mmCIF file of C-alpha atoms in Angstrom:
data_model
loop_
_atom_site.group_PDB
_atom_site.id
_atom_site.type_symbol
_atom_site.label_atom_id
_atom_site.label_comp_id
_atom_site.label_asym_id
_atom_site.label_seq_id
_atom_site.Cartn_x
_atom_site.Cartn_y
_atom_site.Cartn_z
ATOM 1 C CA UNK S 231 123.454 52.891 42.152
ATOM 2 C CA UNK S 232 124.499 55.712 44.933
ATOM 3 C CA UNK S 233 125.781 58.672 43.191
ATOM 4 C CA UNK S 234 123.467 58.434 40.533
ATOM 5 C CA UNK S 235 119.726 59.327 39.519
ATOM 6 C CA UNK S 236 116.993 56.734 39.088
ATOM 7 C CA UNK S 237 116.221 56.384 35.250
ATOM 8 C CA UNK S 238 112.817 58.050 34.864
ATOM 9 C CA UNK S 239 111.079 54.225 34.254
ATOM 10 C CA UNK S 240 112.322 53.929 37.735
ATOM 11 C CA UNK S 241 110.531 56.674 39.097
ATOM 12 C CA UNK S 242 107.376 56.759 37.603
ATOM 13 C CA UNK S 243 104.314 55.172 38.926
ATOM 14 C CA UNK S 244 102.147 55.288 35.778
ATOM 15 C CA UNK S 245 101.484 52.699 33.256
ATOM 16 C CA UNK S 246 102.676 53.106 29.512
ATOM 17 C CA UNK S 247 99.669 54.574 27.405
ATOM 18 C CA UNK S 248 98.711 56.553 30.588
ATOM 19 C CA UNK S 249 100.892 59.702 30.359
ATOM 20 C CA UNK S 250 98.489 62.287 29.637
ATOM 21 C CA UNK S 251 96.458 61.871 32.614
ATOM 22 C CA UNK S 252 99.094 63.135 34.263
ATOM 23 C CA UNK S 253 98.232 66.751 33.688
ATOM 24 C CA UNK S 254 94.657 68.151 33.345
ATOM 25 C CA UNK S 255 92.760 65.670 35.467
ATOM 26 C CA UNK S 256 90.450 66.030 39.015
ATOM 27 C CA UNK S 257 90.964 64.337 41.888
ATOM 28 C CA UNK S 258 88.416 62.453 41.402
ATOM 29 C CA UNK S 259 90.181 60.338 38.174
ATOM 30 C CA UNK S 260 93.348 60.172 40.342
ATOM 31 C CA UNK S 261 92.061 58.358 42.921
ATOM 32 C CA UNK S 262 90.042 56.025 40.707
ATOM 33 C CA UNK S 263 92.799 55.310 38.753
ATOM 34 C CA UNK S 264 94.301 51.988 40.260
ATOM 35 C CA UNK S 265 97.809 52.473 42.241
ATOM 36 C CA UNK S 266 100.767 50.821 40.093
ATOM 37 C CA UNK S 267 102.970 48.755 42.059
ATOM 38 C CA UNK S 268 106.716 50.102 41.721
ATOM 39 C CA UNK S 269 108.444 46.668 41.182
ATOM 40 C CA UNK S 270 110.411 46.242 38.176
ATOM 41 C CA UNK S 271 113.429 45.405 36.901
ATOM 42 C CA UNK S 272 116.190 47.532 35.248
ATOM 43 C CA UNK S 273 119.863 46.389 33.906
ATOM 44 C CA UNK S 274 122.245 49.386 32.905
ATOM 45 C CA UNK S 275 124.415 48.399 30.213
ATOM 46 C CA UNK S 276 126.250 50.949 28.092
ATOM 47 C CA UNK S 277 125.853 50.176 24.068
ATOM 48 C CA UNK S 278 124.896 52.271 20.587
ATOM 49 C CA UNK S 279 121.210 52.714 19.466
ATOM 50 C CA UNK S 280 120.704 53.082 15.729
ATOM 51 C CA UNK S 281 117.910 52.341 13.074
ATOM 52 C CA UNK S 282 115.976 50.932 16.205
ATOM 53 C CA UNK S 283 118.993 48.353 16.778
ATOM 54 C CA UNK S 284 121.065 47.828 19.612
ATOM 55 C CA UNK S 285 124.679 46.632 20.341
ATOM 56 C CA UNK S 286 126.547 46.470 23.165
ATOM 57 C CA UNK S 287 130.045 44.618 23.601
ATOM 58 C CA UNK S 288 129.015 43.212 27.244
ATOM 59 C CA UNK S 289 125.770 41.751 25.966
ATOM 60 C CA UNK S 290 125.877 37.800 25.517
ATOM 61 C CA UNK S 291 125.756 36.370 21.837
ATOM 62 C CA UNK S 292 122.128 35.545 20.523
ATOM 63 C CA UNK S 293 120.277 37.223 23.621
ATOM 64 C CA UNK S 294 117.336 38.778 21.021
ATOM 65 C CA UNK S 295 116.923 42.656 21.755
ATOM 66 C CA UNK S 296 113.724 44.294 20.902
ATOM 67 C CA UNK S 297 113.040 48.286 21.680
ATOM 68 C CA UNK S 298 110.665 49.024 24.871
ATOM 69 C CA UNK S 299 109.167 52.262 26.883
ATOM 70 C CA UNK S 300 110.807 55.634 25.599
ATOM 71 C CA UNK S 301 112.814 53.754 22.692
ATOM 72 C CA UNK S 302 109.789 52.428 21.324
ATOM 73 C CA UNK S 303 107.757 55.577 21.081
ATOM 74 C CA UNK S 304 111.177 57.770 20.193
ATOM 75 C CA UNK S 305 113.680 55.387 18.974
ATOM 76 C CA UNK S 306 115.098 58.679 17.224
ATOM 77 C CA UNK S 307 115.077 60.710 20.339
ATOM 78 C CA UNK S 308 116.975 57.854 22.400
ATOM 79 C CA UNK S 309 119.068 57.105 19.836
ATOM 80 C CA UNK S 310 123.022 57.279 20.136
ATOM 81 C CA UNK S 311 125.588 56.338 22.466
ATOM 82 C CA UNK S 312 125.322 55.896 26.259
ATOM 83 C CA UNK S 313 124.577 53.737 28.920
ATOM 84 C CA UNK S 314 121.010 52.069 28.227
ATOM 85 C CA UNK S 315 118.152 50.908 30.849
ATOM 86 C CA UNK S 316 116.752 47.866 29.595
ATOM 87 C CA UNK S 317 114.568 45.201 31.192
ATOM 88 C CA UNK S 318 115.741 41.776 31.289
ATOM 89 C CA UNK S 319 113.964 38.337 31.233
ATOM 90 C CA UNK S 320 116.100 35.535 32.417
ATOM 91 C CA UNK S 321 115.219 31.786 32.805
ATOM 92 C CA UNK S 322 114.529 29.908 36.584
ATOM 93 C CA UNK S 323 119.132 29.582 36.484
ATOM 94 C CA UNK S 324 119.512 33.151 35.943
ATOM 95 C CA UNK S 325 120.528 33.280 32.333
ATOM 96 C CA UNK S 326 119.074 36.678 30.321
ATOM 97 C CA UNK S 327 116.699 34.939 27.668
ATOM 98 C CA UNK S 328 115.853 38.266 25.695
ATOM 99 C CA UNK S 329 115.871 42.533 26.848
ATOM 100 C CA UNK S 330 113.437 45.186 26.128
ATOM 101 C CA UNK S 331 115.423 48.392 25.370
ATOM 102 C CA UNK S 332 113.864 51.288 28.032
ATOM 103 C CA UNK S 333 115.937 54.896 27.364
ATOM 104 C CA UNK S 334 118.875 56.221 27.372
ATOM 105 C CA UNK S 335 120.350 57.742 30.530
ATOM 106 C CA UNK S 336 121.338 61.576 30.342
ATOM 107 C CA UNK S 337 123.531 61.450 33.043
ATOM 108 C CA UNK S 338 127.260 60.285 33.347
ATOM 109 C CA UNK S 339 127.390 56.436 34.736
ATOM 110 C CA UNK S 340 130.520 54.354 34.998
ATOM 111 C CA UNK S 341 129.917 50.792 35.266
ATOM 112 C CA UNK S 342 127.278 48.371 34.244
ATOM 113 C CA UNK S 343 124.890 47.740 36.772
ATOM 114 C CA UNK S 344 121.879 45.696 37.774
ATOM 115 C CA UNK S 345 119.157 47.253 40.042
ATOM 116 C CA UNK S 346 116.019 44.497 40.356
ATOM 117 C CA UNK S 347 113.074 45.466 42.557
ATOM 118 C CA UNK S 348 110.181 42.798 43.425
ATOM 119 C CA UNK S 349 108.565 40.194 44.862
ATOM 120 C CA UNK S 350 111.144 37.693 46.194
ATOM 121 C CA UNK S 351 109.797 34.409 45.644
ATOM 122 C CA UNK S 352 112.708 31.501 45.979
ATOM 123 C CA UNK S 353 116.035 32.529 47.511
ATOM 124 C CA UNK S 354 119.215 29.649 48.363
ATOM 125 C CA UNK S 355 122.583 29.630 48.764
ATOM 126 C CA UNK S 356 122.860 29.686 44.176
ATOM 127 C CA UNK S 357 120.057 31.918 43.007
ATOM 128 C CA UNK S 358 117.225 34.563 43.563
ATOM 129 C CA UNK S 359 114.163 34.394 41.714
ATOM 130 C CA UNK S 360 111.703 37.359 41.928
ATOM 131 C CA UNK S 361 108.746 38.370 40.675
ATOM 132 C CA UNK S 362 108.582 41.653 38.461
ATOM 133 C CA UNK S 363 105.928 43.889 37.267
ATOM 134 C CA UNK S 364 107.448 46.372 34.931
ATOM 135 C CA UNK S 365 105.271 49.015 33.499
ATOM 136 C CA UNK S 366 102.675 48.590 31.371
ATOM 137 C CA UNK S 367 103.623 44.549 30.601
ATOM 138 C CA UNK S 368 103.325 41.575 32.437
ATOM 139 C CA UNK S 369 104.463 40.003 35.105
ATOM 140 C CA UNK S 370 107.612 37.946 35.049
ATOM 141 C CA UNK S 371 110.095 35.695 37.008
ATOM 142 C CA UNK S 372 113.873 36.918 36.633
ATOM 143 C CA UNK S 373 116.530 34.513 38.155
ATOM 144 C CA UNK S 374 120.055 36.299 39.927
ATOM 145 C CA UNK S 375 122.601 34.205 40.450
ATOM 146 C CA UNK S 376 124.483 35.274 43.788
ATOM 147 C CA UNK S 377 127.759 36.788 43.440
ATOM 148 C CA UNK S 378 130.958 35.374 44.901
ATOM 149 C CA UNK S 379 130.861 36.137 48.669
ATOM 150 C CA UNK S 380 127.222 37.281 48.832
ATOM 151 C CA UNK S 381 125.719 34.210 51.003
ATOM 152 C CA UNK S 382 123.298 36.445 53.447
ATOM 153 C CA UNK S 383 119.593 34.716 54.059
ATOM 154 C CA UNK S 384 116.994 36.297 52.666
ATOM 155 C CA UNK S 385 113.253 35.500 53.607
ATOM 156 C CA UNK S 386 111.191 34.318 50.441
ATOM 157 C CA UNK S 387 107.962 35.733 49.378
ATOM 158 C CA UNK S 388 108.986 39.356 50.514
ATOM 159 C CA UNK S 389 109.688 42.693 48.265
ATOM 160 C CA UNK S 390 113.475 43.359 47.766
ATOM 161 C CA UNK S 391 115.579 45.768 45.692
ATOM 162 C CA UNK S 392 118.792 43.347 44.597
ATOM 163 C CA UNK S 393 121.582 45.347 43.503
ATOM 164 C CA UNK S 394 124.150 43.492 41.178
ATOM 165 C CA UNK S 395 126.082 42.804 37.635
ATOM 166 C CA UNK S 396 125.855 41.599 34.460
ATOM 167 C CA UNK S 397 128.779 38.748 34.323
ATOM 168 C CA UNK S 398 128.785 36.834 31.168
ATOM 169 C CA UNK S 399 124.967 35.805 30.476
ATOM 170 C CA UNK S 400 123.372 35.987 34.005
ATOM 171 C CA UNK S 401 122.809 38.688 36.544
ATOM 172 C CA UNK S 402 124.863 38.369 39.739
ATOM 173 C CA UNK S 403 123.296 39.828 43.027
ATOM 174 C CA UNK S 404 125.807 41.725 45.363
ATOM 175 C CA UNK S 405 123.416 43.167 48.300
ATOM 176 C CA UNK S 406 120.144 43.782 48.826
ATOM 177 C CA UNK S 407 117.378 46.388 50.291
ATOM 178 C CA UNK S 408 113.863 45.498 52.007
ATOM 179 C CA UNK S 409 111.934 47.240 49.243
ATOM 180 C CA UNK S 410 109.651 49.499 51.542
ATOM 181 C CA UNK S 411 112.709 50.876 53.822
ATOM 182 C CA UNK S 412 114.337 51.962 50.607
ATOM 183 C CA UNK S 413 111.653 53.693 48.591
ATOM 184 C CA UNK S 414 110.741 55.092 52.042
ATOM 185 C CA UNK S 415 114.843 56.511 52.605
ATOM 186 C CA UNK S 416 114.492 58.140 48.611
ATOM 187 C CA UNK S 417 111.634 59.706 49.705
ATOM 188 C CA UNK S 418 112.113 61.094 52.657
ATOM 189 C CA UNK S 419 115.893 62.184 51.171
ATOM 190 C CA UNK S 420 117.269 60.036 54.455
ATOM 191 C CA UNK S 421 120.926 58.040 53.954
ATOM 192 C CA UNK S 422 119.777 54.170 53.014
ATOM 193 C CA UNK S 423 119.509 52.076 55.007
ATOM 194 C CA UNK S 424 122.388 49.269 55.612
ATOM 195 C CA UNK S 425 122.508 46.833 52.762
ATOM 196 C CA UNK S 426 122.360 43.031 53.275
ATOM 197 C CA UNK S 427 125.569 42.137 51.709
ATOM 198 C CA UNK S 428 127.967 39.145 52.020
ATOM 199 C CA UNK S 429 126.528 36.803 54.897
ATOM 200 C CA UNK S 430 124.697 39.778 56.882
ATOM 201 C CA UNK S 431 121.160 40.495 56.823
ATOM 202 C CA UNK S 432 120.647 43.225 59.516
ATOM 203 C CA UNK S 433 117.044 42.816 58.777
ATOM 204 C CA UNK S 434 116.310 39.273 60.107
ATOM 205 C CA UNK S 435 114.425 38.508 63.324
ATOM 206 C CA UNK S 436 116.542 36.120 65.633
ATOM 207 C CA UNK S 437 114.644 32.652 65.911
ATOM 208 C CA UNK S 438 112.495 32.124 68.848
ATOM 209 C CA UNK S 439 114.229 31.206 71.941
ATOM 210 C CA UNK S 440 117.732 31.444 70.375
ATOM 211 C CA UNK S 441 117.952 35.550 71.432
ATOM 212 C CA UNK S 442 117.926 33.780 75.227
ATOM 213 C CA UNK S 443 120.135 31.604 74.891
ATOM 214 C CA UNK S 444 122.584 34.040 73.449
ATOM 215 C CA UNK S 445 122.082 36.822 75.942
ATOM 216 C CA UNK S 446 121.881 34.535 78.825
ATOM 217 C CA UNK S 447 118.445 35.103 79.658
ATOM 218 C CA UNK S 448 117.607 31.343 80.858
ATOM 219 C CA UNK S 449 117.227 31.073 84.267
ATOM 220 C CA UNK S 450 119.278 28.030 85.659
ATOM 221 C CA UNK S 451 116.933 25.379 87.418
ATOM 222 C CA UNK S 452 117.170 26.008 91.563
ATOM 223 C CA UNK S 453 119.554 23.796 93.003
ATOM 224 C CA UNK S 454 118.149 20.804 94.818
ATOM 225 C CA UNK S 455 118.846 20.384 98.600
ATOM 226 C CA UNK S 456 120.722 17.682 100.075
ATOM 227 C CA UNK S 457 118.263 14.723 101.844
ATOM 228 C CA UNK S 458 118.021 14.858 105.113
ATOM 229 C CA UNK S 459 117.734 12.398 107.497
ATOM 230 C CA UNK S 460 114.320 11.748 109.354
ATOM 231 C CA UNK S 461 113.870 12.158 113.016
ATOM 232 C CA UNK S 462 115.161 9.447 115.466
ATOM 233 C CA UNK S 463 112.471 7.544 116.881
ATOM 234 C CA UNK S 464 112.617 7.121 120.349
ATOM 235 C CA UNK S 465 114.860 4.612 121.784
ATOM 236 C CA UNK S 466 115.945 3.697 117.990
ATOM 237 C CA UNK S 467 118.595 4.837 115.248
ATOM 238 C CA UNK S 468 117.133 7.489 112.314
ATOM 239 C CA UNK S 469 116.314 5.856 109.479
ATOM 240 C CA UNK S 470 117.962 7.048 106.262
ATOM 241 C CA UNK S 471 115.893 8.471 103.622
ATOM 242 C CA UNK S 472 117.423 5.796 100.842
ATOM 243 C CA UNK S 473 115.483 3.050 102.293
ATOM 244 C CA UNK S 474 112.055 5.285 102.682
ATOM 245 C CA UNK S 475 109.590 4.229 100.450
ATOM 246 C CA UNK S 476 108.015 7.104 98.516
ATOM 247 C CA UNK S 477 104.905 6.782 96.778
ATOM 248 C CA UNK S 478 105.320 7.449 93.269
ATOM 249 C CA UNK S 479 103.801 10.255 91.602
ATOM 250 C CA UNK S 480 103.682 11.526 87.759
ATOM 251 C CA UNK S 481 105.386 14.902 87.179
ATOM 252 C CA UNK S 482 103.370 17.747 86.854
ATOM 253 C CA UNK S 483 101.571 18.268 83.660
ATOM 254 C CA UNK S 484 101.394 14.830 82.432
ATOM 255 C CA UNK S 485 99.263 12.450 82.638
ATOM 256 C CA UNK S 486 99.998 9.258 84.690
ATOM 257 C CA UNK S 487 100.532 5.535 82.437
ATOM 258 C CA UNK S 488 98.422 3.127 82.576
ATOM 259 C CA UNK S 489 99.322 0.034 85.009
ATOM 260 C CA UNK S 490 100.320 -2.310 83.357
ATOM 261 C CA UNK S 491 101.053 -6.267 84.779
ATOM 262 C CA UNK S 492 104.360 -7.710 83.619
ATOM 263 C CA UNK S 493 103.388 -10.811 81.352
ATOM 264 C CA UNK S 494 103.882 -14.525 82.914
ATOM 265 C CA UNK S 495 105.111 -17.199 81.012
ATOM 266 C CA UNK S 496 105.044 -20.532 81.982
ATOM 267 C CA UNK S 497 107.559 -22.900 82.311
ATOM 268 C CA UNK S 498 107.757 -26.615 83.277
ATOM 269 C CA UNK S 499 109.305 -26.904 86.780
ATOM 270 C CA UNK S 500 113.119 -28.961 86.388
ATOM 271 C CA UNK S 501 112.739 -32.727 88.102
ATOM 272 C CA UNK S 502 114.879 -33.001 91.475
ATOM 273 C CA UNK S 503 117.947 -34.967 91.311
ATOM 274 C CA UNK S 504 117.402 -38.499 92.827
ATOM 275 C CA UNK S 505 118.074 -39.206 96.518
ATOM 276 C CA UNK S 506 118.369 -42.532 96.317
ATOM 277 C CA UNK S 507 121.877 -44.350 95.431
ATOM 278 C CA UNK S 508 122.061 -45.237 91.562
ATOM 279 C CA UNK S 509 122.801 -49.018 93.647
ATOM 280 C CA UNK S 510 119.581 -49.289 95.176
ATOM 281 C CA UNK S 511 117.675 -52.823 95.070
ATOM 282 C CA UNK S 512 120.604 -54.999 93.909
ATOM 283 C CA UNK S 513 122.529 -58.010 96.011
ATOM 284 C CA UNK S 514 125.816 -56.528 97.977
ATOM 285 C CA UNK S 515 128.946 -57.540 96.220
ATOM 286 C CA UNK S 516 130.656 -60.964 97.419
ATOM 287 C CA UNK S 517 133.888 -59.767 99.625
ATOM 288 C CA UNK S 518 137.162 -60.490 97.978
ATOM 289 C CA UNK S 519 138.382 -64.203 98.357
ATOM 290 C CA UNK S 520 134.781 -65.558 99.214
#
């Protein structure tokens, strides 16, 4: 989308049926009138508008098309050949289940392209699906499946603008915005900001305690001193501090176990082996020859 102007569906804050307040109105009916959120979702696809029909070569077989925003109210005026804005409605996998015809573009474009602002609600590794808002309808859940090579994490639940293509019958995402820093860049007329594309996301906070252990930060525990040996008593050798008895003491911070007695088990004692000779009470044997 750099090069070229936001279609005026884009830019608008103003729901459909709302136009004339625009002009002609105090303050006062401004500020009551509620503030429009700016998410939507626009596909540019170039195609021929006639008799309130439209065609394009790039636009998958049995997708229904019906006419939407400026088209509706001026299908005459819109009418022709050019590159369309239309809003799409895809399933949770991605694929476009029907388009709403918006206008016709007045300016040269080259390329179809998909530019999706809203609420990010489920993001993986496969597909995006966000929330959208478009003017004057109701909100819907449209489903991007990521382009080849774009594999950057993006946080659910938070407001992106997804930039992508139309390939076959789903929308591909190539790189992404935080939704606030880029209306905030158009506005201001300020470069954009960097674009999450392929696997970075300049925009995500490093997890906690992983920023110290890449910089280094950890402090390495304080070497322990070598033992040394108690003082001689007098008139004997210095006893080493292996065979000191220390009393035992928890670590700080926890709590010491419960004592606990090992558990006895009873046994019969073994019987002693006989003294006495296995020949004990019986006559001695006659001598030989007797």
């Amino acid at each position: 989308m750099e090069g070229m102007a936001e279609p005026v569906e884009a830019q608008e804050a103003l729901p459909a049926g709302e136009e004339g307040t625009r002009e002609g109105v105090g303050e006062e009916r401004r500020e009551k009138r509620p503030p429009h959120p700016p998410h939507q979702a626009v596909l540019f696809l170039p195609g021929v508008l006639r008799e309130g029909l439209f065609h394009a070569e790039r636009l998958p077989r049995g997708v229904p098309v019906a006419l939407g925003g400026k088209a509706l109210k001026d299908p005459q005026g819109e009418a022709g050949e050019g590159v369309f804005a239309l809003w799409p409605r895809t399933d949770e996998g991605g694929r476009i289940l029907s388009l709403q015809v918006a206008s016709r573009l007045r300016e040269p474009y080259e390329g179809p392209q998909a530019v999706v602002q809203g609420v990010l609600l489920y993001a993986d590794r496969e597909r995006l699906v966000l929330l959208i808002l478009p003017k004057g309808g109701e909100g819907f859940k449209v489903g991007l499946k990521r382009a080849r090579g774009f594999a950057a994490r993006l946080e659910p639940k938070k407001a992106y603008r997804v930039e992508g293509r139309l390939g076959g019958p789903y929308l591909l995402a190539e790189r992404a915005w935080p939704l606030g820093k880029y209306l905030q860049a158009k506005k201001e007329g300020q470069p954009l900001p960097p674009p999450i594309q392929g696997r970075e996301n300049p925009y995500l906070e490093p997890e906690k305690g992983r920023a110290k252990r890449e910089e280094g930060g950890e402090e390495a525990p304080p070497a322990k001193e070598p033992p040394r040996p108690s003082p001689a008593p007098s008139g004997g050798k210095a006893i080493p501090e292996k065979g000191r008895e220390k009393p035992s003491q928890p670590p700080k911070g926890r709590k010491p176990l419960p004592r606990r007695d090992p558990v006895r088990v009873w046994r019969a004692p073994e019987e002693p082996p006989d003294p006495a000779p296995p020949d004990l009470g019986r006559p001695r044997p006659w001598a030989r020859g007797s």
